[in-house]
Structure formats: structure tokens, C-alpha cells
Amino acid sequence: MADERDPWVSQRYRELGDAQPPRELDQAILAAAHRAADRPHAPLVTPAGRHRWYFSLAAAAVLMLAVGIALHIERQQPDPEAVSLPEKPATQPSAQVAKERRDAPQSAAAAPPAAHEAEKKPANAALKKEKRDAAEGSRPAAQPAEPPAGQTDRLESAPAQRRAEMSSAAPELRAMRKPAPAARAPAASNYLETPAETPERELERIAELRKLGRDDEADKALAEFRKRYPDYRIAEEMRAKVERPGPAR
Amino acid sequence: MGEGRADEELMAAYRGGDARAFETLYARHRTRLFRFILRSVKTRAVAEELYQEIWMRVIEARGTYTVRARFTTWLYSIAHNRLVDHWRKRGLTLVSLEGDDVAGGAPDPADQAQAREALARFAAALEALPPLQREAFLLHEEGDLSVAEIAAATGSSEEAAKSRLRYAMAKLKAVLDDG
């Protein structure tokens, strides 16, 4: 097995002495070896058999944590809509109000998610019109439902000025978007100049209609409510108040 | 038990939990490995410390042991790595061979003294070798490693291992030739 060996050198080397490790060292090493043999070594790959569930459980826990964090972040992000509100034109609130009044006589702007979605399309169209008007030097007509004054001025200013004003308003809007979703409703309602309604408030209004015997209006409002909040689960007690009572049995 | 089994088989058995296989393996290699360490460091205390650490690493690494090379090559590669760490931290000095039993064998006191002197020169020459040449020589002598195995254990090329071993042998042989 060994090559390059010189017997004479090897012999002289052997004559240097036969040093041995001390017995205590031998015993310590052998004891450690025995202890390790009784203990399974940590594998580098997922073990098979009875220990496999450790890894599955850990993976599941990590996954749940990741999903929870993602949902939490998602709930904390009304940002795009809150920040983009200043870009919507002054006409948009009135258009929205008119639509709301048509669809539900006594309903105001809805809570943010559905309301903002409904606002976007007419808002974009109106914004384009506003831009054209601004470019041609015309000014939009006075609106019955006015957005906050700053925003009106913003819409009528030149683009560069508008951007400057919008950016200065951004901190306010960012401050507005920080509270919980329920608290966002007031910010949206200021913009739309209609009292904001939470789902609960809407249900109470429908219950009031029902109580006054205005069943048709109540039915319509309830249908609108269900369309707007398809996943909302109405409590039993409230359901009894808002739903048309069935025929007596 | 296990005396006739190859080192690789014993190590694999130990990996599977057979502590007796390790005992056999340890008995086979303990003296040579200890001498290898002893000739490479400053004091016996350090040699004992490194020796124990090397075997601890063998025990800890049993789960990853695979028979890709001889067990001896694997063992001495662990020893080499540990020595390199030691050399880097503390610099290289060797154990003095004073006090070690010198097997002179010659009955005549004058001859004994001459033999002792010749051996001392040899020990000094070994001590004076550059670390990598000395290591190559010791791996060759104590570990019975071939040039290729020395290269594998030390992470060097075969050419480099061959060259180091050759230089070491030449220097030691020159000391013997001088008397």
C-alpha cells in the first residue's frame, strides 16, 4: 500500500519510541463512543419512521405563520385606495351620491371596500373629463356635494401644481388610512359628503324600515346589502328584525 | 470479536450503533494516531488534547461516514484538519523526544551512546522538517498511507504530496548516511 518507503528510515523512525496515549484517555474516548452509540445521531436528511412527524409539524407551523402574516399585511393595506382618493375628481362624489340615491333611497356611501370599487370607474371617466377641461381652461361646475376644499382646488390647478398639492395632502391621507377599517368609513364619508354606514348601521336602518311597515323598501335595501356584503353573516337576532316575517304557521 | 473485519466495515457497524465495533477500530489505530499527533506538536499535553478531539470528531461524524476511501485516510484527514487548526493558532513546534524510551538495543555503553546520539540526530532532523513534509512522512509511516491517500487526507494534489514525501525521506536519509 505504501510507496516511497525506505526501510532504513522506517526502522530508525521506529526506534524513536512507542509512545502510547494514557489509559484515562482511552477510557474517556471509549465511554464517549458508547454514549453516542446509544444516542441516535442527528441526520442531515428527514428521517423515516417515527420521527418524521416532527418535520411535518414544523413545516405546517411555519406555513400557518406565513399565511397569518400575509393576511395581516393584507388587512393593513388600504393604501392604494386611500392614497389614490385625491386623484378622483370632484364630480365623482356627486355621481356616486346620485347612484346611491337611485339604488337605495336612504342608503349613503357604503363602507370602503365596495364603495371604493364602485367609485373607481366613474371616477376615472370623470377624471379624464376634468383633465380635458383643465387643459382647455374651463373649470368644472360647482358641485352640490363637495369634497374637502383642498381637493377641489387641487382638481382645478395645473398638473404640476396639482401634484404638489396632492403630495402635500398625502400625509393627511396616510394618517387617515392608519386606523382600523371601521374607522376608515368616516374618511370616505367626508370625501363623498354622505354619512358613512357600517354594515351594522345599514342593518339597523333596514330594521327600522321593517318596523315602520315599509317592507318593500326594506326588502330592496336588504337585497342591496346582501349583494354588497355577500359573506356577511347576519346575527339571528338582527335577521329577525330585517327579514320579512314569514306567514304564520 | 470483529478482529478480522475491515476498518470500513467496523466503522459502518459503529454508525449503525455497534459500540464494540468502535472498540476494535480504536484499538487498531490508537497508538499510531497518537504518535502521529505527538510528533507534530509541541507538548505531550497538547498531543493528548488533540488526540481526544480527533476521536470525538470521528464519533460525531459517524452518521456521515461513507466508504468512499479507506477508513485510515478518513481518520488522518480529520487529524490533519485538526492539526492545521492547531498550527494556525499556535505556530508549529514539536514535542521534544527527550525522555522517550529510545530503543537502542546495543549492549555496549559506547555503542549505546552512539546509537542514542544517532537517534537524537534523526529526531532533530524530523523536527526540523517543514510541517507539510513532516506530516507527509508521518502519514506515510504511521498511517501507512500511499501518496494518493496522503493527497486525499491533506487536500493537496498527488504531485504535491509526492514531492513533500520525497523531500522528507531524502533529508532523513541524509542524516542517517551521515552517521
Coordinates of C-alpha atoms in Angstrom, one line a residue:
Chain A
M1 CA 0.0 0.0 0.0
A2 CA 2.8 2.5 0.9
D3 CA 5.3 3.5 -1.6
E4 CA 8.4 5.7 -1.5
R5 CA 9.3 3.8 1.7
D6 CA 12.9 3.5 2.8
P7 CA 13.3 0.6 5.2
W8 CA 16.3 2.1 6.9
V9 CA 14.4 5.4 7.6
S10 CA 11.4 3.5 8.8
Q11 CA 13.5 1.4 11.2
R12 CA 15.2 4.5 12.6
Y13 CA 11.9 6.1 13.0
R14 CA 10.5 3.2 14.9
E15 CA 13.5 3.4 17.2
L16 CA 12.3 6.8 18.4
G17 CA 9.9 5.1 20.7
D18 CA 6.5 3.6 21.0
A19 CA 4.5 6.4 22.7
Q20 CA 1.1 5.5 23.9
P21 CA -1.9 7.5 24.8
P22 CA -2.7 7.4 28.6
R23 CA -5.2 4.8 29.7
E24 CA -7.5 7.5 31.1
L25 CA -7.7 9.0 27.7
D26 CA -8.6 5.6 26.2
Q27 CA -11.4 5.2 28.7
A28 CA -12.8 8.6 28.1
I29 CA -12.9 8.1 24.4
L30 CA -14.5 4.7 24.6
A31 CA -17.1 5.9 27.1
A32 CA -18.0 8.7 24.7
A33 CA -18.2 6.3 21.8
H34 CA -20.6 4.1 23.8
R35 CA -22.8 7.0 24.8
A36 CA -23.0 8.1 21.2
A37 CA -23.9 4.7 20.1
D38 CA -26.9 4.7 22.5
R39 CA -28.0 8.0 21.1
P40 CA -29.1 8.2 17.5
H41 CA -27.1 10.7 15.5
A42 CA -28.7 13.7 14.1
P43 CA -29.3 13.0 10.4
L44 CA -28.9 15.6 7.7
V45 CA -32.0 14.4 5.9
T46 CA -35.5 13.9 7.0
P47 CA -35.6 10.7 9.0
A48 CA -38.0 7.9 8.1
G49 CA -40.2 6.3 10.7
R50 CA -41.5 7.6 13.9
H51 CA -39.6 10.9 13.9
R52 CA -41.0 12.1 10.6
W53 CA -43.9 13.9 12.2
Y54 CA -41.6 16.4 13.8
F55 CA -40.7 17.8 10.5
S56 CA -44.3 17.7 9.1
L57 CA -45.5 19.6 12.2
A58 CA -42.7 22.1 11.9
A59 CA -43.5 22.7 8.3
A60 CA -47.2 23.1 9.0
A61 CA -46.5 25.6 11.7
V62 CA -44.2 27.6 9.5
L63 CA -46.8 27.6 6.8
M64 CA -49.6 28.8 9.1
L65 CA -47.4 31.5 10.4
A66 CA -46.6 32.7 6.9
V67 CA -50.3 32.7 5.9
G68 CA -51.2 34.5 9.1
I69 CA -48.6 37.2 8.4
A70 CA -49.7 37.6 4.8
L71 CA -53.3 38.0 5.8
H72 CA -52.4 40.5 8.5
I73 CA -50.4 42.5 6.0
E74 CA -53.2 42.4 3.5
R75 CA -55.7 43.7 6.1
Q76 CA -53.3 46.6 6.9
Q77 CA -53.2 47.7 3.3
P78 CA -56.0 50.1 2.3
D79 CA -53.1 52.2 0.9
P80 CA -53.7 52.2 -2.8
E81 CA -57.3 53.3 -2.5
A82 CA -56.7 55.8 0.4
V83 CA -53.8 57.5 -1.4
S84 CA -55.5 57.5 -4.7
L85 CA -58.5 59.2 -3.4
P86 CA -57.1 62.7 -4.2
E87 CA -56.8 61.8 -7.8
K88 CA -60.5 61.4 -8.2
P89 CA -62.4 64.3 -9.5
A90 CA -64.9 66.5 -7.7
T91 CA -67.6 65.2 -9.9
Q92 CA -67.1 61.7 -8.7
P93 CA -68.8 62.2 -5.3
S94 CA -71.9 63.6 -6.8
A95 CA -72.1 60.9 -9.4
Q96 CA -71.7 58.3 -6.7
V97 CA -74.2 60.0 -4.5
A98 CA -76.7 60.1 -7.3
K99 CA -76.2 56.4 -7.9
E100 CA -76.5 55.6 -4.3
R101 CA -79.7 57.6 -4.0
R102 CA -81.1 55.8 -7.0
D103 CA -80.3 52.4 -5.8
A104 CA -81.2 52.8 -2.1
P105 CA -83.2 55.9 -1.2
Q106 CA -81.9 56.2 2.3
S107 CA -78.6 54.5 2.0
A108 CA -75.4 56.5 2.0
A109 CA -72.0 55.6 0.7
A110 CA -71.1 52.1 1.7
A111 CA -68.1 51.0 3.8
P112 CA -64.8 51.3 2.0
P113 CA -64.2 48.1 0.1
A114 CA -67.3 48.0 -2.1
A115 CA -67.7 51.8 -2.2
H116 CA -64.2 52.4 -3.4
E117 CA -64.6 49.8 -6.1
A118 CA -67.8 51.4 -7.3
E119 CA -66.2 54.8 -7.2
K120 CA -63.3 53.9 -9.4
K121 CA -64.9 53.5 -12.7
P122 CA -67.0 56.7 -12.8
A123 CA -64.1 58.4 -11.1
N124 CA -61.7 57.6 -13.8
A125 CA -64.0 58.7 -16.5
A126 CA -64.7 61.9 -14.7
L127 CA -61.0 62.5 -14.0
K128 CA -60.3 62.3 -17.7
K129 CA -63.0 64.8 -18.4
E130 CA -61.6 67.1 -15.7
K131 CA -58.2 66.9 -17.3
R132 CA -59.6 67.8 -20.6
D133 CA -61.4 70.7 -19.1
A134 CA -58.4 71.9 -17.2
A135 CA -56.3 71.8 -20.4
E136 CA -58.9 73.8 -22.3
G137 CA -59.0 76.4 -19.4
S138 CA -62.6 75.6 -18.5
R139 CA -63.5 75.0 -14.9
P140 CA -65.7 72.3 -13.5
A141 CA -69.1 73.4 -12.3
A142 CA -69.8 73.9 -8.6
Q143 CA -70.7 70.6 -7.1
P144 CA -73.5 70.1 -4.7
A145 CA -71.6 67.5 -2.7
E146 CA -68.2 69.0 -2.3
P147 CA -65.1 67.1 -1.4
P148 CA -62.8 68.7 1.1
A149 CA -61.8 72.2 -0.1
G150 CA -58.2 71.3 -0.7
Q151 CA -59.2 68.6 -3.1
T152 CA -61.4 70.9 -5.2
D153 CA -58.6 73.4 -5.6
R154 CA -56.3 70.5 -6.5
L155 CA -58.5 69.4 -9.3
E156 CA -58.7 72.8 -10.8
S157 CA -55.0 73.5 -10.7
A158 CA -52.4 72.9 -13.3
P159 CA -50.9 69.4 -13.3
A160 CA -47.6 70.4 -11.7
Q161 CA -49.4 72.3 -9.1
R162 CA -51.9 69.6 -8.6
R163 CA -49.1 67.1 -8.0
A164 CA -47.5 69.3 -5.4
E165 CA -50.8 69.8 -3.6
M166 CA -51.6 66.1 -3.8
S167 CA -48.3 65.2 -2.3
S168 CA -48.8 67.7 0.4
A169 CA -52.2 66.2 1.1
A170 CA -50.7 62.7 1.1
P171 CA -49.6 62.8 4.7
E172 CA -53.1 63.6 5.8
L173 CA -54.4 60.8 3.8
R174 CA -51.8 58.5 5.1
A175 CA -52.8 59.5 8.6
M176 CA -56.4 58.8 7.7
R177 CA -55.7 55.3 6.4
K178 CA -53.9 54.1 9.5
P179 CA -57.0 53.4 11.7
A180 CA -58.9 50.2 11.6
P181 CA -61.2 49.5 8.6
A182 CA -64.3 50.6 10.5
A183 CA -62.7 53.9 11.2
R184 CA -62.0 54.4 7.5
A185 CA -65.6 55.0 6.8
P186 CA -65.6 58.5 8.2
A187 CA -62.8 59.5 5.8
A188 CA -64.6 58.1 2.9
S189 CA -67.8 59.8 4.0
N190 CA -66.0 63.1 4.2
Y191 CA -65.0 62.8 0.7
L192 CA -68.4 61.7 -0.5
E193 CA -70.3 64.0 1.7
T194 CA -72.7 61.3 2.7
P195 CA -72.9 59.7 6.1
A196 CA -70.8 56.5 6.0
E197 CA -72.6 53.4 7.1
T198 CA -71.1 50.3 8.5
P199 CA -72.9 47.1 7.7
E200 CA -74.3 47.1 11.2
R201 CA -75.7 50.5 10.8
E202 CA -77.3 49.6 7.5
L203 CA -79.0 46.6 9.0
E204 CA -80.3 48.8 11.7
R205 CA -81.7 51.1 9.1
I206 CA -83.3 48.2 7.3
A207 CA -84.8 47.0 10.6
E208 CA -86.2 50.5 11.1
L209 CA -87.9 50.3 7.7
R210 CA -89.3 47.0 8.6
K211 CA -90.6 48.3 11.9
L212 CA -92.3 51.2 10.1
G213 CA -94.0 48.7 7.8
R214 CA -92.1 49.8 4.8
D215 CA -91.5 46.3 3.8
D216 CA -90.8 46.9 0.1
E217 CA -88.1 49.4 0.8
A218 CA -86.7 47.1 3.5
D219 CA -86.7 44.2 1.1
K220 CA -84.8 46.3 -1.5
A221 CA -82.3 47.6 1.0
L222 CA -81.7 44.1 2.3
A223 CA -81.1 42.7 -1.2
E224 CA -78.7 45.6 -1.8
F225 CA -77.0 44.8 1.4
R226 CA -76.6 41.1 0.6
K227 CA -75.2 42.0 -2.8
R228 CA -72.7 44.3 -1.3
Y229 CA -71.7 42.0 1.6
P230 CA -72.3 38.5 0.3
D231 CA -70.1 37.0 3.1
Y232 CA -71.5 39.0 5.9
R233 CA -73.3 36.8 8.4
I234 CA -76.3 38.5 10.0
A235 CA -76.9 37.6 13.6
E236 CA -80.0 35.7 14.3
E237 CA -81.5 38.5 16.4
M238 CA -80.9 41.0 13.6
R239 CA -82.1 38.7 11.0
A240 CA -85.4 38.5 12.7
K241 CA -85.6 42.3 12.5
V242 CA -84.6 42.8 8.9
E243 CA -86.2 39.9 7.1
R244 CA -89.7 40.0 6.1
P245 CA -91.7 37.9 8.5
G246 CA -92.9 34.6 7.1
P247 CA -96.5 33.5 7.0
A248 CA -97.7 32.4 10.3
R249 CA -98.0 28.5 10.7
Chain B
M1 CA -14.9 -10.1 18.1
G2 CA -14.6 -8.1 14.9
E3 CA -10.9 -8.6 14.7
G4 CA -10.9 -9.9 11.2
R5 CA -13.3 -7.3 9.9
A6 CA -12.1 -4.4 7.7
D7 CA -11.9 -1.0 9.2
E8 CA -14.6 0.3 6.9
E9 CA -16.9 -2.5 7.9
L10 CA -16.3 -1.8 11.6
M11 CA -17.0 1.9 11.1
A12 CA -20.2 1.2 9.3
A13 CA -21.2 -1.1 12.1
Y14 CA -20.5 1.6 14.6
R15 CA -22.5 4.0 12.6
G16 CA -25.3 1.5 13.0
G17 CA -24.9 1.6 16.8
D18 CA -22.4 -1.2 17.4
A19 CA -20.1 0.3 20.1
R20 CA -18.0 -2.9 20.2
A21 CA -17.0 -2.3 16.6
F22 CA -15.7 1.1 17.6
E23 CA -13.6 -0.5 20.4
T24 CA -11.9 -2.8 17.8
L25 CA -11.3 0.1 15.5
Y26 CA -9.9 2.2 18.3
A27 CA -7.5 -0.5 19.4
R28 CA -6.2 -0.8 15.9
H29 CA -5.4 2.8 15.4
R30 CA -4.8 4.4 18.8
T31 CA -1.0 4.1 19.0
R32 CA -0.2 5.1 15.5
L33 CA -2.5 8.1 15.6
F34 CA -1.2 9.2 18.9
R35 CA 2.4 9.1 17.7
F36 CA 1.4 11.0 14.6
I37 CA 0.0 13.7 16.7
L38 CA 2.8 13.6 19.2
R39 CA 5.5 14.1 16.5
S40 CA 3.5 17.1 15.1
V41 CA 3.0 19.3 18.2
K42 CA 4.9 21.0 21.0
T43 CA 3.9 19.2 24.1
R44 CA 2.5 15.9 25.1
A45 CA -0.4 17.6 26.8
V46 CA -1.3 19.3 23.6
A47 CA -0.9 16.0 21.8
E48 CA -3.3 14.3 24.2
E49 CA -5.8 17.1 23.8
L50 CA -5.7 17.0 20.0
Y51 CA -5.8 13.2 20.1
Q52 CA -9.0 13.2 22.1
E53 CA -10.6 15.9 19.9
I54 CA -9.9 13.9 16.8
W55 CA -11.6 10.8 18.1
M56 CA -14.5 12.9 19.3
R57 CA -14.9 14.1 15.8
V58 CA -14.8 10.6 14.5
I59 CA -17.6 9.7 16.9
E60 CA -19.7 12.7 16.0
A61 CA -19.2 12.2 12.2
R62 CA -20.1 8.6 12.3
G63 CA -23.5 9.4 10.8
T64 CA -22.0 10.9 7.7
Y65 CA -19.3 8.2 7.2
T66 CA -19.4 6.6 3.9
V67 CA -17.0 4.1 2.4
R68 CA -15.5 6.3 -0.3
A69 CA -12.0 5.9 0.8
R70 CA -10.1 3.8 3.3
F71 CA -11.0 4.4 6.9
T72 CA -7.4 5.3 7.6
T73 CA -7.4 8.0 5.0
W74 CA -10.6 9.5 6.5
L75 CA -9.2 9.2 10.0
Y76 CA -6.0 11.0 9.2
S77 CA -7.8 13.7 7.2
I78 CA -9.7 14.5 10.3
A79 CA -6.3 14.5 12.2
H80 CA -4.8 16.7 9.5
N81 CA -7.6 19.3 9.7
R82 CA -7.3 19.5 13.4
L83 CA -3.6 19.9 13.3
V84 CA -3.8 22.6 10.7
D85 CA -6.2 24.5 13.0
H86 CA -3.7 24.0 15.8
W87 CA -0.7 25.1 13.8
R88 CA -2.6 28.2 12.7
K89 CA -3.5 29.2 16.2
R90 CA -0.2 28.4 18.0
G91 CA 2.5 28.1 15.5
L92 CA 4.4 25.0 14.9
T93 CA 6.7 23.4 17.4
L94 CA 7.4 19.8 18.1
V95 CA 7.5 17.6 21.1
S96 CA 11.0 17.1 22.4
L97 CA 12.0 13.5 22.2
E98 CA 13.8 13.7 25.5
G99 CA 12.5 11.3 28.0
D100 CA 11.0 9.0 25.4
D101 CA 12.3 5.4 25.5
V102 CA 14.9 5.1 23.0
A103 CA 15.2 1.5 21.7
G104 CA 19.0 1.5 21.1
G105 CA 19.4 -2.2 21.6
A106 CA 23.2 -2.2 21.7
P107 CA 24.7 -3.7 24.9
D108 CA 28.0 -1.7 24.8
P109 CA 27.7 1.6 26.5
A110 CA 29.8 3.3 23.9
D111 CA 27.6 1.8 21.2
Q112 CA 24.6 2.7 23.2
A113 CA 25.7 6.3 23.4
Q114 CA 26.4 6.4 19.7
A115 CA 23.1 4.9 18.9
R116 CA 21.4 7.3 21.1
E117 CA 23.2 10.2 19.5
A118 CA 22.3 8.9 16.0
L119 CA 18.7 8.7 17.1
A120 CA 18.8 12.1 18.5
R121 CA 20.1 13.5 15.2
F122 CA 17.3 11.7 13.4
A123 CA 14.7 13.1 15.8
A124 CA 16.1 16.6 15.4
A125 CA 16.0 16.2 11.6
L126 CA 12.5 15.1 11.8
E127 CA 11.7 18.0 14.0
A128 CA 13.4 20.4 11.6
L129 CA 11.4 19.2 8.6
P130 CA 8.9 21.7 7.2
P131 CA 5.5 20.9 8.7
L132 CA 3.9 19.6 5.5
Q133 CA 6.9 17.4 4.7
R134 CA 6.9 16.1 8.2
E135 CA 3.2 15.5 8.0
A136 CA 3.6 13.6 4.7
F137 CA 6.3 11.5 6.2
L138 CA 4.3 10.7 9.4
L139 CA 1.1 9.9 7.4
H140 CA 3.3 7.5 5.4
E141 CA 4.9 5.9 8.4
E142 CA 2.2 5.9 11.0
G143 CA -0.9 5.9 8.9
D144 CA 0.6 3.7 6.2
L145 CA -1.0 6.0 3.6
S146 CA 0.0 5.9 0.0
V147 CA 0.9 9.1 -1.9
A148 CA -2.6 9.3 -3.3
E149 CA -4.1 8.8 0.2
I150 CA -1.8 11.4 1.7
A151 CA -3.1 13.8 -1.0
A152 CA -6.7 13.0 -0.2
A153 CA -6.2 13.3 3.6
T154 CA -4.4 16.7 3.3
G155 CA -6.5 18.1 0.5
S156 CA -3.5 18.5 -1.8
S157 CA -2.5 17.2 -5.2
E158 CA -0.8 13.9 -5.6
E159 CA 2.2 15.7 -7.1
A160 CA 2.5 18.0 -4.1
A161 CA 2.1 15.0 -1.7
K162 CA 4.7 13.0 -3.6
S163 CA 7.1 15.9 -3.6
R164 CA 6.8 16.5 0.1
L165 CA 7.3 12.9 1.0
R166 CA 10.2 12.6 -1.3
Y167 CA 12.0 15.7 0.2
A168 CA 11.3 14.4 3.8
M169 CA 12.7 11.0 3.0
A170 CA 15.7 12.5 1.4
K171 CA 16.5 14.7 4.3
L172 CA 16.1 12.0 6.9
K173 CA 18.1 9.6 4.8
A174 CA 20.9 12.1 4.5
V175 CA 21.0 12.3 8.3
L176 CA 21.3 8.5 8.5
D177 CA 24.0 8.5 5.9
D178 CA 26.0 11.0 7.9
G179 CA 26.2 8.6 10.7

